[in-house]
CSV table of C-alpha atoms and ligand atoms in Angstrom, one decimal:
chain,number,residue,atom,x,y,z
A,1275,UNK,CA,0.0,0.0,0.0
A,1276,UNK,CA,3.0,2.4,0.6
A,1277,UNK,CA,3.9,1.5,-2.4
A,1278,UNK,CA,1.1,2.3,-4.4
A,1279,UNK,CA,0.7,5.6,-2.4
A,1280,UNK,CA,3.7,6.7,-3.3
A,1281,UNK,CA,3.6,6.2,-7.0
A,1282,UNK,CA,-0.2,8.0,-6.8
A,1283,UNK,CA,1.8,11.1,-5.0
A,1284,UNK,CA,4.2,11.2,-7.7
A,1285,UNK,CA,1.4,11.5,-10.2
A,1286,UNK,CA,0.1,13.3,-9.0
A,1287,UNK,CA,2.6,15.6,-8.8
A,1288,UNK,CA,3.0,15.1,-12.5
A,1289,UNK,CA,-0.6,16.1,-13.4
A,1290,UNK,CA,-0.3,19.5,-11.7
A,1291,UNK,CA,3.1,19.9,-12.8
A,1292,UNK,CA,1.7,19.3,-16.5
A,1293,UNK,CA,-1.7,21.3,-15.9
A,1294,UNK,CA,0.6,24.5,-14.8
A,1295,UNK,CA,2.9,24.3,-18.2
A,1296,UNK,CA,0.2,23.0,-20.4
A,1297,UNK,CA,-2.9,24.3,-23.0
A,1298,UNK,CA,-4.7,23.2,-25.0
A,1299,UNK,CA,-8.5,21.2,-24.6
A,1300,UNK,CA,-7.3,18.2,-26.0
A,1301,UNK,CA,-3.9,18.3,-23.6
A,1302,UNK,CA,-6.2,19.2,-20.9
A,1303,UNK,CA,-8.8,16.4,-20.9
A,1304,UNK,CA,-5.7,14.2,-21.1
A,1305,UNK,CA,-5.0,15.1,-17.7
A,1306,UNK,CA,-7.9,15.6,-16.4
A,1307,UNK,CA,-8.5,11.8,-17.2
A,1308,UNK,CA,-4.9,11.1,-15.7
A,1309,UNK,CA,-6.2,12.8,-12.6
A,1310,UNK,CA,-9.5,10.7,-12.2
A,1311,UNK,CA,-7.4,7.2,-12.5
A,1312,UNK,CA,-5.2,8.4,-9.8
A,1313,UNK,CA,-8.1,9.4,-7.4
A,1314,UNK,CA,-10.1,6.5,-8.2
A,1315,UNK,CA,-6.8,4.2,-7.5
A,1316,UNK,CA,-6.1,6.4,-4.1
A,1317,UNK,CA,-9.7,5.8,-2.9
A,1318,UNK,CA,-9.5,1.4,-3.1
A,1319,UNK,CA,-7.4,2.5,-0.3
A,1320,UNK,CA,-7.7,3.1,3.2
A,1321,UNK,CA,-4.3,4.5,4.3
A,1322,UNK,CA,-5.4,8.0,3.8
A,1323,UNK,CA,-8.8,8.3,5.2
A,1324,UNK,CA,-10.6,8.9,8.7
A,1325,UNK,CA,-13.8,8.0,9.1
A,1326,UNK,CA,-15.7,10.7,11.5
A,1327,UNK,CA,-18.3,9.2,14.4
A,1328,UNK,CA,-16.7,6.2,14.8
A,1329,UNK,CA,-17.1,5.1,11.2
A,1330,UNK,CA,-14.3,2.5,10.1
A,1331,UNK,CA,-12.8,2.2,6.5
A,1332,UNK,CA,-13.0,-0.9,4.0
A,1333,UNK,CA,-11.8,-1.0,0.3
A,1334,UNK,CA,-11.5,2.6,0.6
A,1335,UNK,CA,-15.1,3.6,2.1
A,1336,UNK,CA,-16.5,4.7,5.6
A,1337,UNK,CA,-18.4,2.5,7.1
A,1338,UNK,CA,-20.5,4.4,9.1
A,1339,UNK,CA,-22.4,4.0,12.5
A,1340,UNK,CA,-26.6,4.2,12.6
A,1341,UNK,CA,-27.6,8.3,12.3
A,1342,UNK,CA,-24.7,9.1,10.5
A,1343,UNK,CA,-24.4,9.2,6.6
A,1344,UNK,CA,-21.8,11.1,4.0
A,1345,UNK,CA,-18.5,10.2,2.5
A,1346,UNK,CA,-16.8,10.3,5.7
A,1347,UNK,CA,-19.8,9.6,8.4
A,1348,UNK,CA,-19.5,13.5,8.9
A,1349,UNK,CA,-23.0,14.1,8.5
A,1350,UNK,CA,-25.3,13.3,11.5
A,1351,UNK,CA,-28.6,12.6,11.2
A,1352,UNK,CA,-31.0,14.3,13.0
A,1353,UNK,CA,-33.6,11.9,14.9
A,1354,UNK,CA,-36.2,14.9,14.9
A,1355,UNK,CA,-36.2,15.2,10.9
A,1356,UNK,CA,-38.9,14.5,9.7
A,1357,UNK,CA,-40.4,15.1,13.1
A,1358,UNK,CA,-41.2,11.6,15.1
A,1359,UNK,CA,-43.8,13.3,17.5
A,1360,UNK,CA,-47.5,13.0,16.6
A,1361,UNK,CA,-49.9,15.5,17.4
A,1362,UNK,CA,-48.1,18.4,16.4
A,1363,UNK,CA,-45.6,17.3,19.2
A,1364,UNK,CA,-42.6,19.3,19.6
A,1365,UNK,CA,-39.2,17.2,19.0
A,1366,UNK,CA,-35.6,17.8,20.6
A,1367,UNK,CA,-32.6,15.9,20.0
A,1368,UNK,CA,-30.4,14.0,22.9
A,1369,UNK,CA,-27.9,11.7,23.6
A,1370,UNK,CA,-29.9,8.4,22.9
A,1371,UNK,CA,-31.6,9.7,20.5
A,1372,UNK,CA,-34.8,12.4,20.6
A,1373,UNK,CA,-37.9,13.3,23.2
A,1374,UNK,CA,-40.9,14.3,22.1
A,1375,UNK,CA,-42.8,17.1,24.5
A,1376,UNK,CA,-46.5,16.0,23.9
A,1377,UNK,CA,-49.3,18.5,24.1
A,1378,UNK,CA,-51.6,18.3,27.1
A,1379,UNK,CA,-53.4,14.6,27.4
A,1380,UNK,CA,-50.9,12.9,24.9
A,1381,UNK,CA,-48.4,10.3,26.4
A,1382,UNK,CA,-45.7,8.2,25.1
A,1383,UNK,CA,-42.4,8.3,23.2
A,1384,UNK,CA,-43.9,9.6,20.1
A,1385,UNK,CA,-46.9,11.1,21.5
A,1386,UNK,CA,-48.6,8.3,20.3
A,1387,UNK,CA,-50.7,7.1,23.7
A,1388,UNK,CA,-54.0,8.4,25.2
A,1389,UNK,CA,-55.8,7.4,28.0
A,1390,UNK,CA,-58.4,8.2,30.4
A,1391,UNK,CA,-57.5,10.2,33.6
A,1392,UNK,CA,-55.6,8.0,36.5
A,1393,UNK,CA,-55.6,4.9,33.8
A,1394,UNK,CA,-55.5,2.5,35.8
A,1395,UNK,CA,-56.9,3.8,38.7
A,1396,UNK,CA,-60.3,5.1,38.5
A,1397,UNK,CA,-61.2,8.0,36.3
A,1398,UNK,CA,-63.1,11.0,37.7
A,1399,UNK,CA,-66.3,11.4,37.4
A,1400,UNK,CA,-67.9,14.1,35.0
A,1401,UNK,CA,-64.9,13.8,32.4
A,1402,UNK,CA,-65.7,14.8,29.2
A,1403,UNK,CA,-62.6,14.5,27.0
A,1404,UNK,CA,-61.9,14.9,23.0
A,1405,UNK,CA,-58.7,13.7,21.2
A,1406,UNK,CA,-58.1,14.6,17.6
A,1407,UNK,CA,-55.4,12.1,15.8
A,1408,UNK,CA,-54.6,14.0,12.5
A,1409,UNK,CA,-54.6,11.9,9.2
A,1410,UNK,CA,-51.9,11.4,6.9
A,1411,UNK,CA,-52.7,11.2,3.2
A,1412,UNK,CA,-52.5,7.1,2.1
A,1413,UNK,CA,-51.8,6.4,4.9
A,1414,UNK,CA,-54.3,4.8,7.9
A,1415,UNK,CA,-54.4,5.4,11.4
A,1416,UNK,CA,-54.5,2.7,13.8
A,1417,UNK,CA,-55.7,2.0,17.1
A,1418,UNK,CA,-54.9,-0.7,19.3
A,1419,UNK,CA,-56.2,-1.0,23.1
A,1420,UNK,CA,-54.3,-1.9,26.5
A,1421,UNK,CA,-55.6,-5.2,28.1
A,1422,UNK,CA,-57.1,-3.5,31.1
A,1423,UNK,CA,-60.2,-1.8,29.3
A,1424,UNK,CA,-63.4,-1.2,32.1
A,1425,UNK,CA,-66.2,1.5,31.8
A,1426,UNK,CA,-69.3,1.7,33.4
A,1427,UNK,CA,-71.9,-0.4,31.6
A,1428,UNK,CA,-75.6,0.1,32.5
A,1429,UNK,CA,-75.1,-0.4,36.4
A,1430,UNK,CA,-72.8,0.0,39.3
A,1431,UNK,CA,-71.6,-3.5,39.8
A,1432,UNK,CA,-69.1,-5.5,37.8
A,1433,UNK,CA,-68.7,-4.2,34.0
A,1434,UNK,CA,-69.9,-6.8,31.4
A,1435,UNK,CA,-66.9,-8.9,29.8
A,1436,UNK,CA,-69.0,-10.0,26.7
A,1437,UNK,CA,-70.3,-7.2,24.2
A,1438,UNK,CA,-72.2,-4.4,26.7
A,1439,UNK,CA,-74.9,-2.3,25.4
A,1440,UNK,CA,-76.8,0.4,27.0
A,1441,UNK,CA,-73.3,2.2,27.8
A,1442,UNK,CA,-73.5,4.9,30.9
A,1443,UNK,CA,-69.8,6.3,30.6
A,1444,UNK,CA,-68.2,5.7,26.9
A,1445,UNK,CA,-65.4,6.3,24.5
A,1446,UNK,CA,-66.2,6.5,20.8
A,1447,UNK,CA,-64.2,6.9,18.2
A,1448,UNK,CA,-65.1,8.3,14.8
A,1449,UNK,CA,-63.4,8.7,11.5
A,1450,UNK,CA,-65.4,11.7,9.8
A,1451,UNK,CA,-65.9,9.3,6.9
A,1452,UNK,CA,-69.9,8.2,7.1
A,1453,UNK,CA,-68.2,4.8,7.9
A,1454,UNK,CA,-68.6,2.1,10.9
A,1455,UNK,CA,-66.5,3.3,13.0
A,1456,UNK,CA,-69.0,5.6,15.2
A,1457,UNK,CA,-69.7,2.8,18.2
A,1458,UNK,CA,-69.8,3.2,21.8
A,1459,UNK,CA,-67.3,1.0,23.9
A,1460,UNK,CA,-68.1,0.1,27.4
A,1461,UNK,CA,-67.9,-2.5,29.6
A,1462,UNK,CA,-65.0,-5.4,30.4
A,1463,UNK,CA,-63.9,-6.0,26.9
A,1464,UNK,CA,-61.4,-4.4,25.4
A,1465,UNK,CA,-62.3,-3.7,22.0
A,1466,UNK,CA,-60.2,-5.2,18.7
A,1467,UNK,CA,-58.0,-2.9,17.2
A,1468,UNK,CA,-59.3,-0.3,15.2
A,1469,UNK,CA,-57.9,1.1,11.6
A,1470,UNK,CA,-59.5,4.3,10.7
A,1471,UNK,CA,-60.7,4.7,6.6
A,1472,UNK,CA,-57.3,5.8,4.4
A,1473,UNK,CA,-56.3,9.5,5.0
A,1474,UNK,CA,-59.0,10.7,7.4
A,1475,UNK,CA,-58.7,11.9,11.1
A,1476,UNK,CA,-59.5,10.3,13.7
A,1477,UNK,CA,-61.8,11.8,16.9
A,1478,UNK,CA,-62.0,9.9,20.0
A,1479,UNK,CA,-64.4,11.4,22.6
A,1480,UNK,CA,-64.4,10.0,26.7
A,1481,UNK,CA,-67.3,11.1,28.5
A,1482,UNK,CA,-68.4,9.7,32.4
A,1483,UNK,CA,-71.5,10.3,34.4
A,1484,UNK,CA,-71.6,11.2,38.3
A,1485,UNK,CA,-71.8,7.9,39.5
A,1486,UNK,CA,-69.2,5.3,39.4
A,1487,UNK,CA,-65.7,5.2,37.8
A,1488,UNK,CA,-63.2,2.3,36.6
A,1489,UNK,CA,-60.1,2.2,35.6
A,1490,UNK,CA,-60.9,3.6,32.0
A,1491,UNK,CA,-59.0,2.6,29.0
A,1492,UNK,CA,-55.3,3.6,27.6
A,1493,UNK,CA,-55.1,3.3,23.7
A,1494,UNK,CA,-51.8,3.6,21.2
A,1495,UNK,CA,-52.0,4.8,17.4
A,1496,UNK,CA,-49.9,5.0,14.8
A,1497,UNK,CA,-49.8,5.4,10.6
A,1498,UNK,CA,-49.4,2.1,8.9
A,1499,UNK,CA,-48.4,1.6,5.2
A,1500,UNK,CA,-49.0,-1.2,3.3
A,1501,UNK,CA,-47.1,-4.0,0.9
A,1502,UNK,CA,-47.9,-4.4,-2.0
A,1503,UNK,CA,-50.2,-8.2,-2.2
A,1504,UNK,CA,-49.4,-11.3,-3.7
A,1505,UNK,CA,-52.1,-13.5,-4.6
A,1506,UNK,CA,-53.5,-15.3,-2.8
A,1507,UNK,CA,-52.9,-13.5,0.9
A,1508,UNK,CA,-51.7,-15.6,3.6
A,1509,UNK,CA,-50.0,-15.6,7.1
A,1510,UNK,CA,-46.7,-16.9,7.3
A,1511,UNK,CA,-46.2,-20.7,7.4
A,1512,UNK,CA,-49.9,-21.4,6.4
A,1513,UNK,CA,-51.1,-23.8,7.0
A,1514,UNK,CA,-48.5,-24.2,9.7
A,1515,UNK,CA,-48.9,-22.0,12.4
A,1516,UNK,CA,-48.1,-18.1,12.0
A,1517,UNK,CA,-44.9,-16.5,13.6
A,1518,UNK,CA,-46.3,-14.4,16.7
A,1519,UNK,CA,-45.7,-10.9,17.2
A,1520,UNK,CA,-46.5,-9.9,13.2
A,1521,UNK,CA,-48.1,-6.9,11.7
A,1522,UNK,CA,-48.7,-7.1,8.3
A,1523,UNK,CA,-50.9,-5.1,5.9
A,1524,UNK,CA,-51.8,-5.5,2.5
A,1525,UNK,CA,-53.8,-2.6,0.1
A,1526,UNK,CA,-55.4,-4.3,-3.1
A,1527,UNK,CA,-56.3,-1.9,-5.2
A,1528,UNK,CA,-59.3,-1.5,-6.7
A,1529,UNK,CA,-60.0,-1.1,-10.7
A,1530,UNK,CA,-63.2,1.2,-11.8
A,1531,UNK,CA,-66.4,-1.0,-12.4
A,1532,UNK,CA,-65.3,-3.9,-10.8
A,1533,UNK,CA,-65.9,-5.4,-7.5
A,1534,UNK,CA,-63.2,-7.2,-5.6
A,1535,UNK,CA,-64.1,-10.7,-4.5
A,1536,UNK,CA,-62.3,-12.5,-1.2
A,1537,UNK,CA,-62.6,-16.2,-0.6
A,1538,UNK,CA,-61.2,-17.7,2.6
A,1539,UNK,CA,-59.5,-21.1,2.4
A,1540,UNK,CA,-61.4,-23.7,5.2
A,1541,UNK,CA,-58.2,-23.6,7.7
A,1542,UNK,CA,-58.9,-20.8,9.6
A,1543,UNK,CA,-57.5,-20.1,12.8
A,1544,UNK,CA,-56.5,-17.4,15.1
A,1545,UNK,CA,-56.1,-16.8,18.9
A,1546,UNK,CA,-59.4,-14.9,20.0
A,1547,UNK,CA,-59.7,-14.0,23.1
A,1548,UNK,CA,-61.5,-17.0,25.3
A,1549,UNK,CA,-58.4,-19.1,24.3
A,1550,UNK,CA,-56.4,-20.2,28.1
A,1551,UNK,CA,-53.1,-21.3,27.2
A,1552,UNK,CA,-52.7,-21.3,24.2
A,1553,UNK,CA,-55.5,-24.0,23.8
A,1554,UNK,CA,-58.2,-24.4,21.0
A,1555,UNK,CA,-60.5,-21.5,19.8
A,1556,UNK,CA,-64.0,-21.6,18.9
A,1557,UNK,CA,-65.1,-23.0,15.7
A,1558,UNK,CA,-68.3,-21.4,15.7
A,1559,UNK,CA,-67.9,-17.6,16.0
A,1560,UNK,CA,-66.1,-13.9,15.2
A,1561,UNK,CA,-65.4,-12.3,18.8
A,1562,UNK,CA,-65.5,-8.6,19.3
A,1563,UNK,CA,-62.1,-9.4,21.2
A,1564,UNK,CA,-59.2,-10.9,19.4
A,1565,UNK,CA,-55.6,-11.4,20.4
A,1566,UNK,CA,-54.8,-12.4,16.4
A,1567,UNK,CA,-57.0,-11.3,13.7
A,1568,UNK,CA,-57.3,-10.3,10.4
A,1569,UNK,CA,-59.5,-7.3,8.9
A,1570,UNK,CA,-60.7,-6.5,6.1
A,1571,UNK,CA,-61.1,-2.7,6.2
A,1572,UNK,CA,-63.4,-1.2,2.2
A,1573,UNK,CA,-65.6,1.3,1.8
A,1574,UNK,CA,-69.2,0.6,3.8
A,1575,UNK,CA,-67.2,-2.9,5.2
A,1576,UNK,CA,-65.3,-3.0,8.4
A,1577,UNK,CA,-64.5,-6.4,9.8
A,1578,UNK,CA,-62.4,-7.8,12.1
A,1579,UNK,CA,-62.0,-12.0,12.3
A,1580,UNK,CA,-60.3,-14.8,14.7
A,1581,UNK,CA,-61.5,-18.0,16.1
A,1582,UNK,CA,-61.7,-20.8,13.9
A,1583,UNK,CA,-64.5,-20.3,11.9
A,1584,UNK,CA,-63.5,-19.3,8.2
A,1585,UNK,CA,-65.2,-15.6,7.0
A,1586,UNK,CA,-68.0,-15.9,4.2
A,1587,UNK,CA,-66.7,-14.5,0.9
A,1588,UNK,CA,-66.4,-10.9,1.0
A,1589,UNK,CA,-67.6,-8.5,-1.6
A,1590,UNK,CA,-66.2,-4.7,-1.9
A,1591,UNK,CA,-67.8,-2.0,-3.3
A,1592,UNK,CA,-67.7,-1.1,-6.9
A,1593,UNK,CA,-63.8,0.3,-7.7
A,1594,UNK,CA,-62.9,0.1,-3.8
A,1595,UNK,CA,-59.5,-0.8,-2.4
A,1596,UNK,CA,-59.1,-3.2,0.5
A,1597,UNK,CA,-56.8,-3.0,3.4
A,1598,UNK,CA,-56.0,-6.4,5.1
A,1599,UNK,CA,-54.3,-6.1,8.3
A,1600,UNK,CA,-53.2,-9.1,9.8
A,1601,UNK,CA,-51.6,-9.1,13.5
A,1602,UNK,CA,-50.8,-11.5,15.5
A,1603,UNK,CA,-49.9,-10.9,19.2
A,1604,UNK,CA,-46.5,-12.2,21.3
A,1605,UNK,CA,-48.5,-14.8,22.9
A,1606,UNK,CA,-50.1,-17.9,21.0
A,1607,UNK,CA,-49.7,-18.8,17.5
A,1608,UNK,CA,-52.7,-20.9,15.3
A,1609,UNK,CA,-52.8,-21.7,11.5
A,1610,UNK,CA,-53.7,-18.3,10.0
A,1611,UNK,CA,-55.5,-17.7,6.5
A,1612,UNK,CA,-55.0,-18.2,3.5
A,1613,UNK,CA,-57.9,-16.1,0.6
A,1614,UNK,CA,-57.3,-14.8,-2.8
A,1615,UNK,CA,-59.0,-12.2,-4.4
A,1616,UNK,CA,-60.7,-11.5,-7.9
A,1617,UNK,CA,-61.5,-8.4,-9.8
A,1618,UNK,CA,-64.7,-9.4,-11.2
A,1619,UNK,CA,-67.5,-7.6,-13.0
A,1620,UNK,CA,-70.9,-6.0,-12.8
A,1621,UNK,CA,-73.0,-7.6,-9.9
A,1622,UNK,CA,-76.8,-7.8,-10.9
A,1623,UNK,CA,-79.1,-7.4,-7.9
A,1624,UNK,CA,-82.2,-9.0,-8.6
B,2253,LIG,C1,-43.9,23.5,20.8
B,2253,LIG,O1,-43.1,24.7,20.8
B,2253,LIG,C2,-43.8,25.9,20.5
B,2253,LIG,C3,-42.8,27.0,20.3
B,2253,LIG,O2,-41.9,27.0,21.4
B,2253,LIG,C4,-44.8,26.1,21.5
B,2253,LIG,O3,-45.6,27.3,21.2
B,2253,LIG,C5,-45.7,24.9,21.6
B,2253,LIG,O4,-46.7,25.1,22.7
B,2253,LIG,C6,-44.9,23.6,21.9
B,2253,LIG,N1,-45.8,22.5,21.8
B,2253,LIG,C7,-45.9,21.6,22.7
B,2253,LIG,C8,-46.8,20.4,22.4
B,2253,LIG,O5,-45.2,21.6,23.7
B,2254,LIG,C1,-67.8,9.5,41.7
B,2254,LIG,O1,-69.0,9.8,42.4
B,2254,LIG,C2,-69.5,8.8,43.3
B,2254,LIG,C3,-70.8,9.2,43.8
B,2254,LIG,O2,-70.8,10.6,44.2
B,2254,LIG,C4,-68.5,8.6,44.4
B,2254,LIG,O3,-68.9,7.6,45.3
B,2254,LIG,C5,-67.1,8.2,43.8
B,2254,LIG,O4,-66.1,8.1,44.8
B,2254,LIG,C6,-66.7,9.2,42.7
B,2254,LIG,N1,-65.5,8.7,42.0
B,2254,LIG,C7,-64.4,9.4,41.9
B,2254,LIG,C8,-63.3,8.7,41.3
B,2254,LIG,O5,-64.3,10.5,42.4
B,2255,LIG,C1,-40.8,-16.5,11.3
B,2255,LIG,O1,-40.0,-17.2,12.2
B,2255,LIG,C2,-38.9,-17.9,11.7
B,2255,LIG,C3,-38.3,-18.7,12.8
B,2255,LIG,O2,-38.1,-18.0,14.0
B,2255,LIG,C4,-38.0,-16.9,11.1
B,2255,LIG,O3,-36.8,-17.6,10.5
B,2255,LIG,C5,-38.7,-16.1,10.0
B,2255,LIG,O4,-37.8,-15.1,9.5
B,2255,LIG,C6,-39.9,-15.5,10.6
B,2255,LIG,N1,-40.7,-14.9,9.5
B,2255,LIG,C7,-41.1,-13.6,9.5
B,2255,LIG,C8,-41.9,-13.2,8.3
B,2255,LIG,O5,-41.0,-12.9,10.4
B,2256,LIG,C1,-60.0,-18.8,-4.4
B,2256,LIG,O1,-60.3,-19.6,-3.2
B,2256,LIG,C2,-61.6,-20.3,-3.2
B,2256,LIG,C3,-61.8,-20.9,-1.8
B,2256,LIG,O2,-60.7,-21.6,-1.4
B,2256,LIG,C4,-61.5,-21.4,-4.3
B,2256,LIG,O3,-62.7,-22.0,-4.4
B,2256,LIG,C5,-61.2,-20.7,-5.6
B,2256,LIG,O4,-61.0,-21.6,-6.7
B,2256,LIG,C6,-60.0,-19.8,-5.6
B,2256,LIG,N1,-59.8,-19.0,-6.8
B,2256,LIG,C7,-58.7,-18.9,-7.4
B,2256,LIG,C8,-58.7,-18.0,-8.6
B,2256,LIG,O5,-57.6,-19.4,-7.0
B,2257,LIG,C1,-59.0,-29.3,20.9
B,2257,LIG,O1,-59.3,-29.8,19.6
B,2257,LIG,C2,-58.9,-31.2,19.4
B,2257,LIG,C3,-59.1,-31.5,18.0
B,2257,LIG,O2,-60.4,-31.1,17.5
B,2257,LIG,C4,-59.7,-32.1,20.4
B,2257,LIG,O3,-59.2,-33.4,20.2
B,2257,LIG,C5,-59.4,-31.6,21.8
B,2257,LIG,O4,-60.2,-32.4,22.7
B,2257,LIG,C6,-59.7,-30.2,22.0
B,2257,LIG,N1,-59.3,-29.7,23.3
B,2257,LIG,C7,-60.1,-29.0,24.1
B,2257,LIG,C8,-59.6,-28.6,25.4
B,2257,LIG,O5,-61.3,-28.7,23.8
């Protein structure tokens, strides 16, 4: 390497030697040419350069660390650019890394948790609360609830673990789309994750009476892409059982005058939530409350599956995409899906 360094010194010396006494283009581009070798040559070499933040050299390149980038790692990245805070969260930099300062009733790294007052002590009574989540165009917000989920159903007693109705304290959430989102939650169950239409905000609204509190909810969100599908759609290993702790979503997209068509395959199978240990789910119904699930998220159709019972064919709307989210949790894993889909033409209603 000495070597070499030494002969790309001395030729150097020679191009500029040769540039200083020289005219001419034709001379010129010569040595321009010369001069490009030589710095190509020098830079298969690492005698010469020092990598910045810790970088280290190979064949002539930096190496460099995570958050830092250019020629010689010299450039730090910032961790607040583009901003990582939701909700308008303001973003400073620090020695691990970033902290966002959420505005009032916001929690979590990113700003990216809410939650009822004291979660999960008791909330107060008379709270009347709004959150706005702000979309983000092609993308979709989602939702997903903590385990501990209890507010006042219709009496003072024990909250209801199956579906509730007749809620005295709630928390809706609502996407501004005329969609089915708009439901009241109460009772013992925490409700399956929610993904919000493509684009559009989000408004969650906690409201309890005078009477009796519980320990409320506590929610996170955050904006989810999607792959691009293959077809058919499965989980991983199907018809083996799914790796846990996935989230996967897929957007097919729809074509003008056609309808998209889903058909499940018959091995269904994901963790809802009356499975104990891992044991077998129900082969006979979709719960409100899944650990796994997949949903299928179109126009006027918002579903959310697990158990073992395999969805009826699903139809979309006339030139609508389809989200497909897919999660499974850390705990459990079952056989997944498997469904493909069709582009197919006019439906006649008779
Ligand atoms: C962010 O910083 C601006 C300017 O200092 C301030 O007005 C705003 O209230 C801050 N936002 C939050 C959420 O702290
Ligand atoms: C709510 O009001 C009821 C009835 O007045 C009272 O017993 C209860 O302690 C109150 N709950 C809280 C958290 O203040
Ligand atoms: C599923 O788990 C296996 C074994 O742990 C792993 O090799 C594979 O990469 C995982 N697949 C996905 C998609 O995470
Ligand atoms: C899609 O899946 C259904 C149900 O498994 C099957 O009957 C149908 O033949 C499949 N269609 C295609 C195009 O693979
Ligand atoms: C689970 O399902 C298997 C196969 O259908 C059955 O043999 C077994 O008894 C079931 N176990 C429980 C606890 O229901």
């Amino acid at each position: 390497m000495g070597e070499l360094l030494r002969w790309m010194v001395v030729l150097l010396s020679i191009t500029s030697i040769a540039l200083a006494s020289l005219h001419g283009e034709e001379k010129e581009q010569d040595i321009l040419a010369l001069i490009d070798i030589s710095l190509s040559l020098s830079f298969s070499s690492c005698d010469d350069i020092n990598c910045d933040n810790g970088g280290s050299c190979f064949k002539g390149n930096c190496v460099c660390p995570d958050k830092t980038t250019g020629i010689y790692c010299e450039v730090l990245e910032n961790p607040c650019e583009p901003n990582p805070c939701y909700a308008n969260g303001n973003c400073s930099e620090t020695e691990e890394g970033y902290i966002c300062e959420c505005p009032r009733d916001f929690f979590g790294t990113n700003c990216d948790v809410i939650q009822s007052p004291n979660y999960p002590d008791n909330y107060a009574n008379n709270t009347d609360m709004t959150w706005v989540l702000s979309g983000i165009p092609d993308k979709y917000i989602q939702l997903q609830f903590d385990d501990v989920f209890q507010i006042e159903d219709s009496n003072c007693g024990v909250v209801d673990y199956s579906v509730p109705f007749g809620c005295k304290d709630y928390i809706t959430i609502t996407s501004g789309v005329d969609d089915d989102l708009d439901v009241e939650y109460c009772g013992g169950a925490r409700p399956s994750p929610i993904t919000a239409p493509k684009g559009s905000d989000v408004w969650i609204v906690f409201k309890s009476g005078s009477q009796c509190s519980y320990s409320g909810f506590k929610l996170n969100y955050g904006y989810i892409d999607t792959s691009i599908p293959t077809n058919p759609i499965a989980s991983t290993n199907y018809p083996d059982n799914y790796n846990t702790s996935m989230y996967v979503t897929w957007l097919i997209s729809g074509i003008p005058d056609k309808y998209i068509l889903l058909q499940f395959e018959d091995v269904f199978e994901m963790e809802d939530n009356r499975v104990k240990s891992c044991g077998n789910v129900s082969y006979n119904s979709v719960f409100n409350d899944c650990r796994d699930y997949i949903q299928i998220i179109t126009g006027d159709i918002y579903v959310t599956y697990c158990g073992g019972a395999p969805p009826s064919p699903i139809t979309a709307l006339e030139g609508s995409d389809v989200l497909i989210v897919f999660r499974a949790d850390d705990s459990c894993s079952y056989r997944g899906f498997k469904l493909n889909y069709t582009h197919i033409g006019t439906i006649r209603h008779i």
